[in-house]
Amino acid sequence: MRCELYFNITPGLTRAALVEEGKLVELFVEFPEQRSIVGNIYRVSVRKIVPGISCAFVNMGHERDGFLYVDDVVEDADSWEEIFKTDEENHRSRSRQSISALLRTGQSIVVQVIRDPLPNKGPRVTSQLALPGKYMVFIPGRSFVGVSKKIEDHDERKRLKTIAQELADSINGGIIIRTAADRVSRENLETDAAYLKNLWQSIHEKSSRAPVPSLLHKELPLPLKLVRDMATEDLARIVVDDRLAFEEINTFLKLVPSHSPPEVRLHEAPLPLFEMHDIEKEISKAMKPKVWLKHGGYLVINQTEALVAIDVNSGKFISRGDLEDTAYRTNLEAVSEIVRQIRLRNLGGILVLDLIDMERENHRKAVLEKLEEELIKDRAHSKLLAISSFGLVEMTRKRTKENVVAQLTSSCEYCSGSGRIKNLTMVCLELYNEIKKAAGPMVDNVMVKAHPLVIETFRNEWLPSSKDPLIGRLNFTYKEDLRLHIEEFQIVVT
């Protein structure tokens, strides 16, 4: 699958767009003052233990404490030489223990950020450290060796696992082989492992003398992090519109072993990079809840605090077959776009897909298989349940940061984020009631200041219809103000 990576770098915002087969599928956004801290490693102190929710809060030196869940706590948080026992046994033993048995208030531990802070939550951290390289992830002290499931060739998996086991023994740590290692030479894998071993030793040594709290290791900036993670044989080209970033990426690619480095171009045309490749247009579409499908159907994406609901509608699409065929074809087209939108908007947590009802079991099976096939392209981990009798598909997707819509938009001052405002009838009703409350026996004149639409409706429809003697004896004057919110008004009585 041919991929291209575009970087738009400005003083106030860095954006990266991943394009697959000509379609925008992922968007990464970073503000200078809000850079991601996922991957950063800190020495922290345990500030508070909360057994009721099996977690601890740790002081990282940030505005918000880090959140450390019991399953993310190493069995012996002070022992760096035996971070893990066995893979499943250690997990079960942690789950059976209380957080109080593993940690104590005031204790100093080393943690890594696995999720950025959200609007109502602090960063999530783990004491199970992992250092990503280009071809592998190094897990200090662990004996586990694994190979990415996306490498499907049996012989290649066997070759990589053999090399990984030998490397793991030599560097005293666990290794997970990444998808980028497919067909990579042993020499390049050894170079990557040596780099990660040296990095870990540097972090380990620094931790012994660092104050609490303190930053021990900072993850790469967004452009270099993405180049490291995405520079596989599928990535054909990198285009960047900033000369300094262009030079940094080229230097970085020379330092990182690669069997097929992508072409790197500097964009110098007068037309902005994202406009030239229609990326701005796709970003604008991703800000809206409705997404049109190629043949006339559409999706409606609604995000709540608890979950994301995605509704599939046939819209203008009418199949040449029967109703069942229309539902099947619309759903089949929809699931591809659903996965693209999930990746593009970085939707995470619980997602509920409301497909059009299908009666035939073979149709339901085909749609679910198509959904699973599309999710393989997604780098984020997800879990999927079967289609329910109501046509619903429940799934979860790992969330590491805010979704793109939340990053690029603000809550509406008019509707406070609800997406709805009061209609003119309701506003006029409130205005009418406020006038009745304010107009006592000594009041003869009322001046109403409001939005022109409110004044027009109140003046022409409400007052002529009123049979209230109190309202009927008043003299009204009006002052239109387009700057006022349609729900706001002012009353002056004399």
Tab-separated table of C-alpha atoms in Angstrom:
chain	number	residue	atom	x	y	z
A	1	MET	CA	0.000	0.000	0.000
A	2	ARG	CA	1.616	3.270	-1.135
A	3	CYS	CA	1.770	5.892	1.643
A	4	GLU	CA	2.890	9.499	1.771
A	5	LEU	CA	3.575	11.668	4.821
A	6	TYR	CA	3.082	15.445	4.662
A	7	PHE	CA	4.312	17.932	7.284
A	8	ASN	CA	2.918	21.452	7.601
A	9	ILE	CA	4.994	23.337	10.177
A	10	THR	CA	4.131	26.867	11.326
A	11	PRO	CA	5.056	28.895	14.449
A	12	GLY	CA	1.725	28.142	16.119
A	13	LEU	CA	0.973	24.621	14.960
A	14	THR	CA	2.609	21.476	13.568
A	15	ARG	CA	0.435	19.162	11.494
A	16	ALA	CA	1.237	15.856	9.860
A	17	ALA	CA	-1.001	14.026	7.389
A	18	LEU	CA	-0.711	10.370	6.410
A	19	VAL	CA	-2.147	9.652	2.970
A	20	GLU	CA	-2.794	6.067	1.804
A	21	GLU	CA	-3.588	5.435	-1.853
A	22	GLY	CA	-4.461	9.120	-2.286
A	23	LYS	CA	-6.781	9.288	0.766
A	24	LEU	CA	-6.117	11.150	4.004
A	25	VAL	CA	-6.339	8.532	6.780
A	26	GLU	CA	-4.513	10.013	9.774
A	27	LEU	CA	-3.924	13.529	11.035
A	28	PHE	CA	-1.506	14.488	13.792
A	29	VAL	CA	-1.652	17.870	15.496
A	30	GLU	CA	0.769	19.421	17.954
A	31	PHE	CA	0.717	22.886	19.509
A	32	PRO	CA	4.062	24.258	20.758
A	33	GLU	CA	2.651	24.801	24.249
A	34	GLN	CA	0.786	21.461	24.312
A	35	ARG	CA	3.296	18.940	22.998
A	36	SER	CA	2.489	15.291	23.553
A	37	ILE	CA	4.227	13.668	26.508
A	38	VAL	CA	3.393	10.073	25.524
A	39	GLY	CA	6.614	8.069	25.725
A	40	ASN	CA	8.288	10.426	28.204
A	41	ILE	CA	9.857	8.735	31.239
A	42	TYR	CA	9.788	10.394	34.683
A	43	ARG	CA	11.015	9.756	38.170
A	44	VAL	CA	7.967	10.485	40.336
A	45	SER	CA	6.659	10.148	43.863
A	46	VAL	CA	3.414	8.448	44.857
A	47	ARG	CA	1.202	11.242	46.163
A	48	LYS	CA	-2.025	9.375	46.874
A	49	ILE	CA	-3.271	5.767	46.810
A	50	VAL	CA	-6.967	5.129	46.129
A	51	PRO	CA	-7.827	1.447	46.803
A	52	GLY	CA	-11.476	1.984	45.822
A	53	ILE	CA	-10.542	2.391	42.160
A	54	SER	CA	-7.281	0.370	42.334
A	55	CYS	CA	-5.036	3.248	41.348
A	56	ALA	CA	-2.457	5.696	42.596
A	57	PHE	CA	-1.818	9.324	41.726
A	58	VAL	CA	1.815	10.301	41.195
A	59	ASN	CA	3.473	13.710	41.294
A	60	MET	CA	5.162	14.323	37.933
A	61	GLY	CA	5.881	17.998	38.457
A	62	HIS	CA	2.988	18.910	36.135
A	63	GLU	CA	-0.252	20.738	36.821
A	64	ARG	CA	-2.082	17.400	37.048
A	65	ASP	CA	-0.936	14.231	38.765
A	66	GLY	CA	-0.371	11.091	36.732
A	67	PHE	CA	-2.870	8.229	36.986
A	68	LEU	CA	-1.306	4.799	37.679
A	69	TYR	CA	-3.671	1.815	37.487
A	70	VAL	CA	-2.915	-1.385	39.403
A	71	ASP	CA	-2.369	-3.465	36.239
A	72	ASP	CA	0.277	-0.953	35.130
A	73	VAL	CA	2.310	-1.331	38.319
A	74	VAL	CA	5.438	-3.467	38.357
A	75	GLU	CA	5.318	-6.167	41.047
A	76	ASP	CA	8.319	-4.649	42.844
A	77	ALA	CA	8.407	-1.028	41.746
A	78	ASP	CA	11.817	-0.433	43.372
A	79	SER	CA	13.510	-3.372	41.610
A	80	TRP	CA	14.747	-2.448	38.173
A	81	GLU	CA	16.577	-5.719	37.624
A	82	GLU	CA	13.428	-7.878	37.855
A	83	ILE	CA	10.744	-5.722	36.318
A	84	PHE	CA	8.787	-8.762	35.137
A	85	LYS	CA	8.469	-12.375	36.248
A	86	THR	CA	6.472	-14.357	33.698
A	87	ASP	CA	4.125	-12.778	31.234
A	88	GLU	CA	0.703	-14.004	32.370
A	89	GLU	CA	1.475	-15.062	35.944
A	90	ASN	CA	2.712	-11.615	36.883
A	91	HIS	CA	-0.387	-9.967	35.388
A	92	ARG	CA	-2.694	-12.275	37.339
A	93	SER	CA	-0.766	-11.736	40.569
A	94	ARG	CA	-1.036	-7.948	40.187
A	95	SER	CA	-4.749	-8.170	39.481
A	96	ARG	CA	-5.272	-10.183	42.673
A	97	GLN	CA	-3.306	-7.715	44.801
A	98	SER	CA	-4.533	-4.359	46.017
A	99	ILE	CA	-2.769	-1.188	44.938
A	100	SER	CA	-1.805	-0.634	48.591
A	101	ALA	CA	0.217	-3.870	48.586
A	102	LEU	CA	2.258	-2.704	45.613
A	103	LEU	CA	2.870	0.965	46.426
A	104	ARG	CA	3.145	3.267	49.412
A	105	THR	CA	2.596	7.016	49.710
A	106	GLY	CA	5.819	8.968	49.221
A	107	GLN	CA	7.526	6.129	47.353
A	108	SER	CA	9.798	7.106	44.456
A	109	ILE	CA	9.267	5.140	41.218
A	110	VAL	CA	9.992	5.477	37.498
A	111	VAL	CA	7.040	5.678	35.117
A	112	GLN	CA	6.327	6.219	31.444
A	113	VAL	CA	3.387	8.189	29.997
A	114	ILE	CA	1.035	6.044	27.891
A	115	ARG	CA	-1.793	8.579	27.425
A	116	ASP	CA	-1.717	12.363	27.220
A	117	PRO	CA	-3.853	14.413	29.628
A	118	LEU	CA	-7.484	14.752	28.542
A	119	PRO	CA	-9.745	17.728	29.385
A	120	ASN	CA	-11.033	16.026	32.543
A	121	LYS	CA	-8.199	13.560	33.271
A	122	GLY	CA	-4.490	13.648	34.044
A	123	PRO	CA	-1.927	11.657	32.041
A	124	ARG	CA	-2.014	7.885	32.408
A	125	VAL	CA	1.324	6.313	33.300
A	126	THR	CA	2.831	2.865	33.711
A	127	SER	CA	5.876	1.533	35.521
A	128	GLN	CA	6.235	-1.126	32.797
A	129	LEU	CA	8.663	0.758	30.580
A	130	ALA	CA	9.030	0.289	26.817
A	131	LEU	CA	11.517	2.017	24.506
A	132	PRO	CA	10.521	2.060	20.820
A	133	GLY	CA	13.111	1.875	18.065
A	134	LYS	CA	12.614	1.736	14.336
A	135	TYR	CA	12.358	-2.047	14.109
A	136	MET	CA	11.620	-3.149	17.668
A	137	VAL	CA	10.364	-2.151	21.078
A	138	PHE	CA	12.771	-2.857	23.944
A	139	ILE	CA	11.282	-3.748	27.354
A	140	PRO	CA	13.992	-3.590	30.054
A	141	GLY	CA	14.369	-6.661	32.239
A	142	ARG	CA	11.618	-8.671	30.564
A	143	SER	CA	12.158	-12.048	28.916
A	144	PHE	CA	9.236	-11.873	26.486
A	145	VAL	CA	9.889	-11.979	22.725
A	146	GLY	CA	7.147	-11.277	20.186
A	147	VAL	CA	6.616	-10.432	16.510
A	148	SER	CA	3.996	-8.042	15.118
A	149	LYS	CA	0.867	-9.870	13.967
A	150	LYS	CA	0.900	-7.755	10.819
A	151	ILE	CA	3.925	-9.724	9.607
A	152	GLU	CA	2.040	-12.723	8.241
A	153	ASP	CA	4.682	-14.766	6.377
A	154	HIS	CA	5.433	-17.835	8.509
A	155	ASP	CA	9.107	-18.155	7.520
A	156	GLU	CA	9.744	-14.451	8.075
A	157	ARG	CA	8.087	-14.546	11.495
A	158	LYS	CA	10.259	-17.530	12.446
A	159	ARG	CA	13.442	-15.768	11.251
A	160	LEU	CA	12.637	-12.577	13.148
A	161	LYS	CA	11.698	-14.415	16.336
A	162	THR	CA	14.997	-16.339	16.302
A	163	ILE	CA	16.989	-13.119	15.873
A	164	ALA	CA	14.907	-11.347	18.526
A	165	GLN	CA	15.518	-14.130	21.044
A	166	GLU	CA	19.269	-13.921	20.515
A	167	LEU	CA	19.223	-10.125	20.812
A	168	ALA	CA	17.040	-10.254	23.920
A	169	ASP	CA	19.542	-12.537	25.630
A	170	SER	CA	22.416	-10.198	24.784
A	171	ILE	CA	20.796	-6.957	25.932
A	172	ASN	CA	18.929	-8.368	28.972
A	173	GLY	CA	15.440	-7.328	27.996
A	174	GLY	CA	12.293	-8.233	26.155
A	175	ILE	CA	11.862	-7.429	22.469
A	176	ILE	CA	8.755	-6.955	20.365
A	177	ILE	CA	9.507	-6.885	16.649
A	178	ARG	CA	7.633	-4.114	14.819
A	179	THR	CA	5.981	-4.366	11.407
A	180	ALA	CA	8.775	-2.218	9.906
A	181	ALA	CA	11.229	-5.096	10.523
A	182	ASP	CA	9.675	-7.249	7.789
A	183	ARG	CA	12.549	-8.458	5.489
A	184	VAL	CA	15.070	-6.266	7.336
A	185	SER	CA	18.638	-7.565	7.603
A	186	ARG	CA	20.056	-8.933	10.848
A	187	GLU	CA	22.683	-6.171	10.841
A	188	ASN	CA	20.021	-3.445	10.916
A	189	LEU	CA	18.164	-5.231	13.716
A	190	GLU	CA	21.369	-5.503	15.758
A	191	THR	CA	22.085	-1.790	15.251
A	192	ASP	CA	18.593	-0.914	16.474
A	193	ALA	CA	18.951	-3.193	19.523
A	194	ALA	CA	22.344	-1.680	20.435
A	195	TYR	CA	20.913	1.840	20.237
A	196	LEU	CA	18.010	0.914	22.539
A	197	LYS	CA	20.318	-0.818	25.023
A	198	ASN	CA	22.546	2.292	25.256
A	199	LEU	CA	19.486	4.518	25.620
A	200	TRP	CA	18.183	2.372	28.470
A	201	GLN	CA	21.527	2.402	30.269
A	202	SER	CA	21.607	6.195	30.061
A	203	ILE	CA	18.073	6.451	31.506
A	204	HIS	CA	18.870	3.918	34.227
A	205	GLU	CA	22.001	5.767	35.332
A	206	LYS	CA	20.234	9.120	35.298
A	207	SER	CA	17.391	7.790	37.456
A	208	SER	CA	19.704	7.013	40.372
A	209	ARG	CA	20.757	10.636	40.832
A	210	ALA	CA	17.777	12.563	39.476
A	211	PRO	CA	15.579	14.564	41.889
A	212	VAL	CA	11.905	13.742	42.403
A	213	PRO	CA	9.970	14.611	40.312
A	214	SER	CA	12.094	14.913	37.177
A	215	LEU	CA	12.074	14.064	33.465
A	216	LEU	CA	14.481	11.224	32.631
A	217	HIS	CA	13.767	10.754	28.925
A	218	LYS	CA	11.884	12.859	26.396
A	219	GLU	CA	10.256	11.282	23.358
A	220	LEU	CA	11.250	12.567	19.917
A	221	PRO	CA	9.429	15.639	18.513
A	222	LEU	CA	6.391	14.826	16.376
A	223	PRO	CA	8.048	14.887	12.898
A	224	LEU	CA	10.945	12.606	13.901
A	225	LYS	CA	8.677	10.313	15.931
A	226	LEU	CA	6.376	9.801	12.946
A	227	VAL	CA	9.287	9.254	10.576
A	228	ARG	CA	10.712	6.624	12.944
A	229	ASP	CA	7.374	4.831	13.313
A	230	MET	CA	6.164	5.077	9.708
A	231	ALA	CA	9.281	4.870	7.544
A	232	THR	CA	8.554	1.391	6.219
A	233	GLU	CA	8.767	0.112	2.652
A	234	ASP	CA	5.166	1.292	2.152
A	235	LEU	CA	6.142	4.923	2.847
A	236	ALA	CA	7.196	6.182	-0.563
A	237	ARG	CA	7.565	9.897	0.101
A	238	ILE	CA	7.864	12.526	2.841
A	239	VAL	CA	7.053	16.142	1.955
A	240	VAL	CA	7.750	18.957	4.407
A	241	ASP	CA	7.249	22.714	4.014
A	242	ASP	CA	9.864	23.824	6.579
A	243	ARG	CA	13.581	23.803	5.689
A	244	LEU	CA	14.853	23.177	9.223
A	245	ALA	CA	12.501	20.213	9.675
A	246	PHE	CA	13.485	18.979	6.198
A	247	GLU	CA	17.169	18.924	7.207
A	248	GLU	CA	16.420	17.289	10.589
A	249	ILE	CA	14.425	14.500	8.922
A	250	ASN	CA	17.193	13.833	6.399
A	251	THR	CA	19.804	13.712	9.175
A	252	PHE	CA	17.613	11.418	11.264
A	253	LEU	CA	17.051	8.991	8.383
A	254	LYS	CA	20.840	8.701	7.889
A	255	LEU	CA	21.270	7.772	11.563
A	256	VAL	CA	18.465	5.205	11.578
A	257	PRO	CA	19.179	1.939	9.714
A	258	SER	CA	16.788	1.377	6.829
A	259	HIS	CA	16.662	-0.982	3.868
A	260	SER	CA	14.495	1.354	1.771
A	261	PRO	CA	14.441	4.967	3.020
A	262	PRO	CA	11.619	7.120	1.630
A	263	GLU	CA	12.187	10.068	-0.673
A	264	VAL	CA	12.208	13.372	1.257
A	265	ARG	CA	11.100	16.555	-0.531
A	266	LEU	CA	11.023	20.196	0.527
A	267	HIS	CA	7.808	21.950	-0.517
A	268	GLU	CA	8.630	25.440	-1.815
A	269	ALA	CA	5.657	26.183	-4.085
A	270	PRO	CA	3.616	29.341	-3.322
A	271	LEU	CA	0.415	27.315	-2.823
A	272	PRO	CA	0.285	25.919	0.756
A	273	LEU	CA	1.207	22.216	0.971
A	274	PHE	CA	-2.072	20.999	2.492
A	275	GLU	CA	-4.143	22.952	-0.024
A	276	MET	CA	-2.169	21.630	-2.982
A	277	HIS	CA	-2.957	18.043	-1.981
A	278	ASP	CA	-6.598	18.705	-0.889
A	279	ILE	CA	-5.749	17.879	2.725
A	280	GLU	CA	-7.301	21.098	4.072
A	281	LYS	CA	-10.584	20.140	2.435
A	282	GLU	CA	-10.546	16.704	4.111
A	283	ILE	CA	-9.711	18.242	7.494
A	284	SER	CA	-12.703	20.582	7.176
A	285	LYS	CA	-14.947	17.594	6.444
A	286	ALA	CA	-13.589	15.813	9.535
A	287	MET	CA	-14.833	18.694	11.684
A	288	LYS	CA	-18.444	17.950	10.720
A	289	PRO	CA	-20.703	15.199	12.125
A	290	LYS	CA	-22.105	14.150	8.724
A	291	VAL	CA	-19.919	12.279	6.225
A	292	TRP	CA	-21.272	11.510	2.757
A	293	LEU	CA	-20.478	8.195	1.088
A	294	LYS	CA	-19.646	7.833	-2.596
A	295	HIS	CA	-23.007	6.352	-3.670
A	296	GLY	CA	-25.341	8.598	-1.679
A	297	GLY	CA	-25.377	7.067	1.807
A	298	TYR	CA	-23.947	8.933	4.776
A	299	LEU	CA	-22.566	8.581	8.292
A	300	VAL	CA	-23.449	10.646	11.343
A	301	ILE	CA	-20.713	10.727	13.987
A	302	ASN	CA	-21.636	11.885	17.485
A	303	GLN	CA	-19.108	12.050	20.307
A	304	THR	CA	-20.167	11.937	23.943
A	305	GLU	CA	-18.060	11.768	27.090
A	306	ALA	CA	-18.718	8.037	27.468
A	307	LEU	CA	-18.650	6.783	23.877
A	308	VAL	CA	-18.752	7.578	20.172
A	309	ALA	CA	-21.881	6.683	18.197
A	310	ILE	CA	-21.623	6.263	14.410
A	311	ASP	CA	-24.914	5.930	12.540
A	312	VAL	CA	-25.124	4.554	8.981
A	313	ASN	CA	-27.919	5.832	6.705
A	314	SER	CA	-28.766	4.843	3.138
A	315	GLY	CA	-29.606	8.470	2.225
A	316	LYS	CA	-29.918	8.881	-1.544
A	317	PHE	CA	-28.522	5.437	-2.347
A	318	ILE	CA	-31.045	3.002	-3.838
A	319	SER	CA	-29.780	-0.372	-5.030
A	320	ARG	CA	-31.150	-2.078	-8.116
A	321	GLY	CA	-31.980	-5.011	-5.868
A	322	ASP	CA	-34.351	-5.173	-2.889
A	323	LEU	CA	-34.215	-3.425	0.500
A	324	GLU	CA	-31.860	-6.078	1.863
A	325	ASP	CA	-29.441	-5.473	-0.991
A	326	THR	CA	-29.534	-1.702	-0.385
A	327	ALA	CA	-28.721	-2.227	3.307
A	328	TYR	CA	-25.900	-4.661	2.520
A	329	ARG	CA	-24.236	-2.486	-0.106
A	330	THR	CA	-24.528	0.662	2.003
A	331	ASN	CA	-23.054	-1.066	5.069
A	332	LEU	CA	-20.225	-2.549	3.010
A	333	GLU	CA	-19.290	0.884	1.707
A	334	ALA	CA	-19.810	2.479	5.117
A	335	VAL	CA	-17.419	0.292	7.137
A	336	SER	CA	-14.425	1.341	5.008
A	337	GLU	CA	-15.260	5.000	5.569
A	338	ILE	CA	-15.993	4.392	9.261
A	339	VAL	CA	-12.481	3.047	9.840
A	340	ARG	CA	-10.976	5.928	7.857
A	341	GLN	CA	-12.901	8.448	9.959
A	342	ILE	CA	-11.948	6.663	13.195
A	343	ARG	CA	-8.274	6.925	12.235
A	344	LEU	CA	-8.549	10.454	10.840
A	345	ARG	CA	-10.406	11.840	13.862
A	346	ASN	CA	-8.450	9.626	16.299
A	347	LEU	CA	-11.624	8.392	17.965
A	348	GLY	CA	-10.984	6.187	20.994
A	349	GLY	CA	-12.633	4.458	23.918
A	350	ILE	CA	-15.982	2.746	23.298
A	351	LEU	CA	-17.464	3.059	19.801
A	352	VAL	CA	-20.931	1.893	18.773
A	353	LEU	CA	-21.630	1.466	15.053
A	354	ASP	CA	-25.322	1.517	14.149
A	355	LEU	CA	-25.467	-0.298	10.810
A	356	ILE	CA	-28.564	-0.634	8.649
A	357	ASP	CA	-30.406	-3.832	9.617
A	358	MET	CA	-29.593	-6.880	7.474
A	359	GLU	CA	-31.627	-10.076	7.573
A	360	ARG	CA	-29.246	-12.448	5.791
A	361	GLU	CA	-26.491	-14.020	7.871
A	362	ASN	CA	-24.044	-14.119	4.943
A	363	HIS	CA	-24.448	-10.349	4.495
A	364	ARG	CA	-23.815	-9.700	8.201
A	365	LYS	CA	-20.735	-11.931	8.109
A	366	ALA	CA	-19.347	-10.208	4.992
A	367	VAL	CA	-19.768	-6.737	6.481
A	368	LEU	CA	-18.065	-7.751	9.734
A	369	GLU	CA	-15.179	-9.352	7.819
A	370	LYS	CA	-14.787	-6.153	5.789
A	371	LEU	CA	-14.682	-4.138	9.013
A	372	GLU	CA	-12.005	-6.426	10.477
A	373	GLU	CA	-10.008	-6.186	7.252
A	374	GLU	CA	-10.068	-2.382	7.354
A	375	LEU	CA	-9.083	-2.277	11.036
A	376	ILE	CA	-5.876	-4.176	10.245
A	377	LYS	CA	-4.628	-0.950	8.608
A	378	ASP	CA	-5.085	0.926	11.885
A	379	ARG	CA	-1.951	1.162	14.052
A	380	ALA	CA	-4.034	1.646	17.222
A	381	HIS	CA	-5.156	-1.515	19.025
A	382	SER	CA	-8.878	-2.262	18.842
A	383	LYS	CA	-11.338	-4.992	19.862
A	384	LEU	CA	-14.482	-5.839	17.947
A	385	LEU	CA	-17.687	-7.674	18.861
A	386	ALA	CA	-20.105	-9.384	16.483
A	387	ILE	CA	-23.096	-7.586	14.964
A	388	SER	CA	-25.963	-7.695	17.451
A	389	SER	CA	-29.567	-8.542	16.604
A	390	PHE	CA	-30.248	-4.781	16.513
A	391	GLY	CA	-27.569	-4.231	13.861
A	392	LEU	CA	-25.117	-2.683	16.337
A	393	VAL	CA	-21.366	-3.310	16.402
A	394	GLU	CA	-19.551	-2.535	19.639
A	395	MET	CA	-15.815	-1.955	19.606
A	396	THR	CA	-13.057	-0.349	21.620
A	397	ARG	CA	-9.997	1.482	20.351
A	398	LYS	CA	-6.962	2.464	22.364
A	399	ARG	CA	-6.945	6.161	23.200
A	400	THR	CA	-3.605	7.890	23.787
A	401	LYS	CA	-4.544	11.541	23.223
A	402	GLU	CA	-7.421	13.887	22.484
A	403	ASN	CA	-9.260	13.333	19.234
A	404	VAL	CA	-8.543	15.712	16.373
A	405	VAL	CA	-11.908	17.504	16.561
A	406	ALA	CA	-11.311	18.341	20.236
A	407	GLN	CA	-7.803	19.570	19.426
A	408	LEU	CA	-8.824	21.842	16.556
A	409	THR	CA	-12.142	23.229	17.823
A	410	SER	CA	-13.503	25.080	20.846
A	411	SER	CA	-16.861	24.779	22.552
A	412	CYS	CA	-19.440	26.999	20.850
A	413	GLU	CA	-20.260	30.139	22.835
A	414	TYR	CA	-23.811	29.995	21.496
A	415	CYS	CA	-24.761	26.420	22.317
A	416	SER	CA	-22.081	25.564	24.962
A	417	GLY	CA	-21.180	22.439	23.037
A	418	SER	CA	-24.683	20.976	22.695
A	419	GLY	CA	-24.933	21.740	18.993
A	420	ARG	CA	-28.445	23.220	19.524
A	421	ILE	CA	-29.839	26.633	20.460
A	422	LYS	CA	-33.343	27.706	21.534
A	423	ASN	CA	-35.763	28.448	18.735
A	424	LEU	CA	-37.427	31.864	18.353
A	425	THR	CA	-40.619	30.707	20.036
A	426	MET	CA	-38.773	29.746	23.221
A	427	VAL	CA	-36.761	32.984	23.255
A	428	CYS	CA	-39.897	35.068	22.796
A	429	LEU	CA	-41.638	33.110	25.557
A	430	GLU	CA	-38.798	33.929	27.964
A	431	LEU	CA	-38.863	37.588	26.861
A	432	TYR	CA	-42.647	37.757	27.351
A	433	ASN	CA	-42.420	36.288	30.870
A	434	GLU	CA	-39.568	38.609	31.861
A	435	ILE	CA	-41.589	41.644	30.738
A	436	LYS	CA	-44.571	40.491	32.826
A	437	LYS	CA	-42.347	40.129	35.894
A	438	ALA	CA	-40.707	43.538	35.389
A	439	ALA	CA	-43.825	45.535	34.471
A	440	GLY	CA	-45.439	46.562	37.763
A	441	PRO	CA	-48.277	49.061	38.285
A	442	MET	CA	-45.897	52.032	38.016
A	443	VAL	CA	-44.356	50.915	34.716
A	444	ASP	CA	-45.608	52.406	31.456
A	445	ASN	CA	-42.722	52.009	29.029
A	446	VAL	CA	-40.591	49.002	28.076
A	447	MET	CA	-37.456	49.125	25.908
A	448	VAL	CA	-36.403	45.772	24.463
A	449	LYS	CA	-32.871	45.246	23.145
A	450	ALA	CA	-32.376	41.954	21.288
A	451	HIS	CA	-31.310	40.248	18.082
A	452	PRO	CA	-33.318	41.531	15.033
A	453	LEU	CA	-34.968	38.128	14.463
A	454	VAL	CA	-36.206	38.027	18.062
A	455	ILE	CA	-37.589	41.566	17.865
A	456	GLU	CA	-39.350	40.869	14.560
A	457	THR	CA	-41.018	37.687	15.893
A	458	PHE	CA	-41.991	39.238	19.243
A	459	ARG	CA	-43.313	42.442	17.722
A	460	ASN	CA	-45.299	40.934	14.846
A	461	GLU	CA	-46.484	37.620	16.287
A	462	TRP	CA	-46.456	37.688	20.076
A	463	LEU	CA	-47.750	41.147	20.976
A	464	PRO	CA	-50.725	41.171	18.568
A	465	SER	CA	-51.806	37.776	19.936
A	466	SER	CA	-51.497	38.724	23.610
A	467	LYS	CA	-54.728	39.122	25.583
A	468	ASP	CA	-52.978	40.055	28.822
A	469	PRO	CA	-54.210	43.517	29.950
A	470	LEU	CA	-50.874	44.215	31.653
A	471	ILE	CA	-48.982	43.747	28.385
A	472	GLY	CA	-51.635	45.608	26.381
A	473	ARG	CA	-51.269	48.895	28.294
A	474	LEU	CA	-47.460	49.108	27.885
A	475	ASN	CA	-45.630	51.249	25.336
A	476	PHE	CA	-42.834	49.292	23.598
A	477	THR	CA	-39.660	50.547	21.941
A	478	TYR	CA	-37.042	48.319	20.361
A	479	LYS	CA	-33.313	48.366	19.748
A	480	GLU	CA	-31.903	45.773	17.378
A	481	ASP	CA	-28.377	44.486	18.010
A	482	LEU	CA	-26.800	41.886	15.715
A	483	ARG	CA	-23.937	41.406	18.182
A	484	LEU	CA	-26.271	39.870	20.743
A	485	HIS	CA	-26.636	36.091	20.943
A	486	ILE	CA	-30.061	35.107	19.629
A	487	GLU	CA	-30.939	33.799	23.116
A	488	GLU	CA	-29.953	37.062	24.865
A	489	PHE	CA	-32.068	40.162	25.408
A	490	GLN	CA	-32.189	43.199	27.679
A	491	ILE	CA	-35.243	44.937	29.159
A	492	VAL	CA	-35.398	48.506	30.478
A	493	VAL	CA	-38.651	49.593	32.158
A	494	THR	CA	-39.686	53.137	33.098
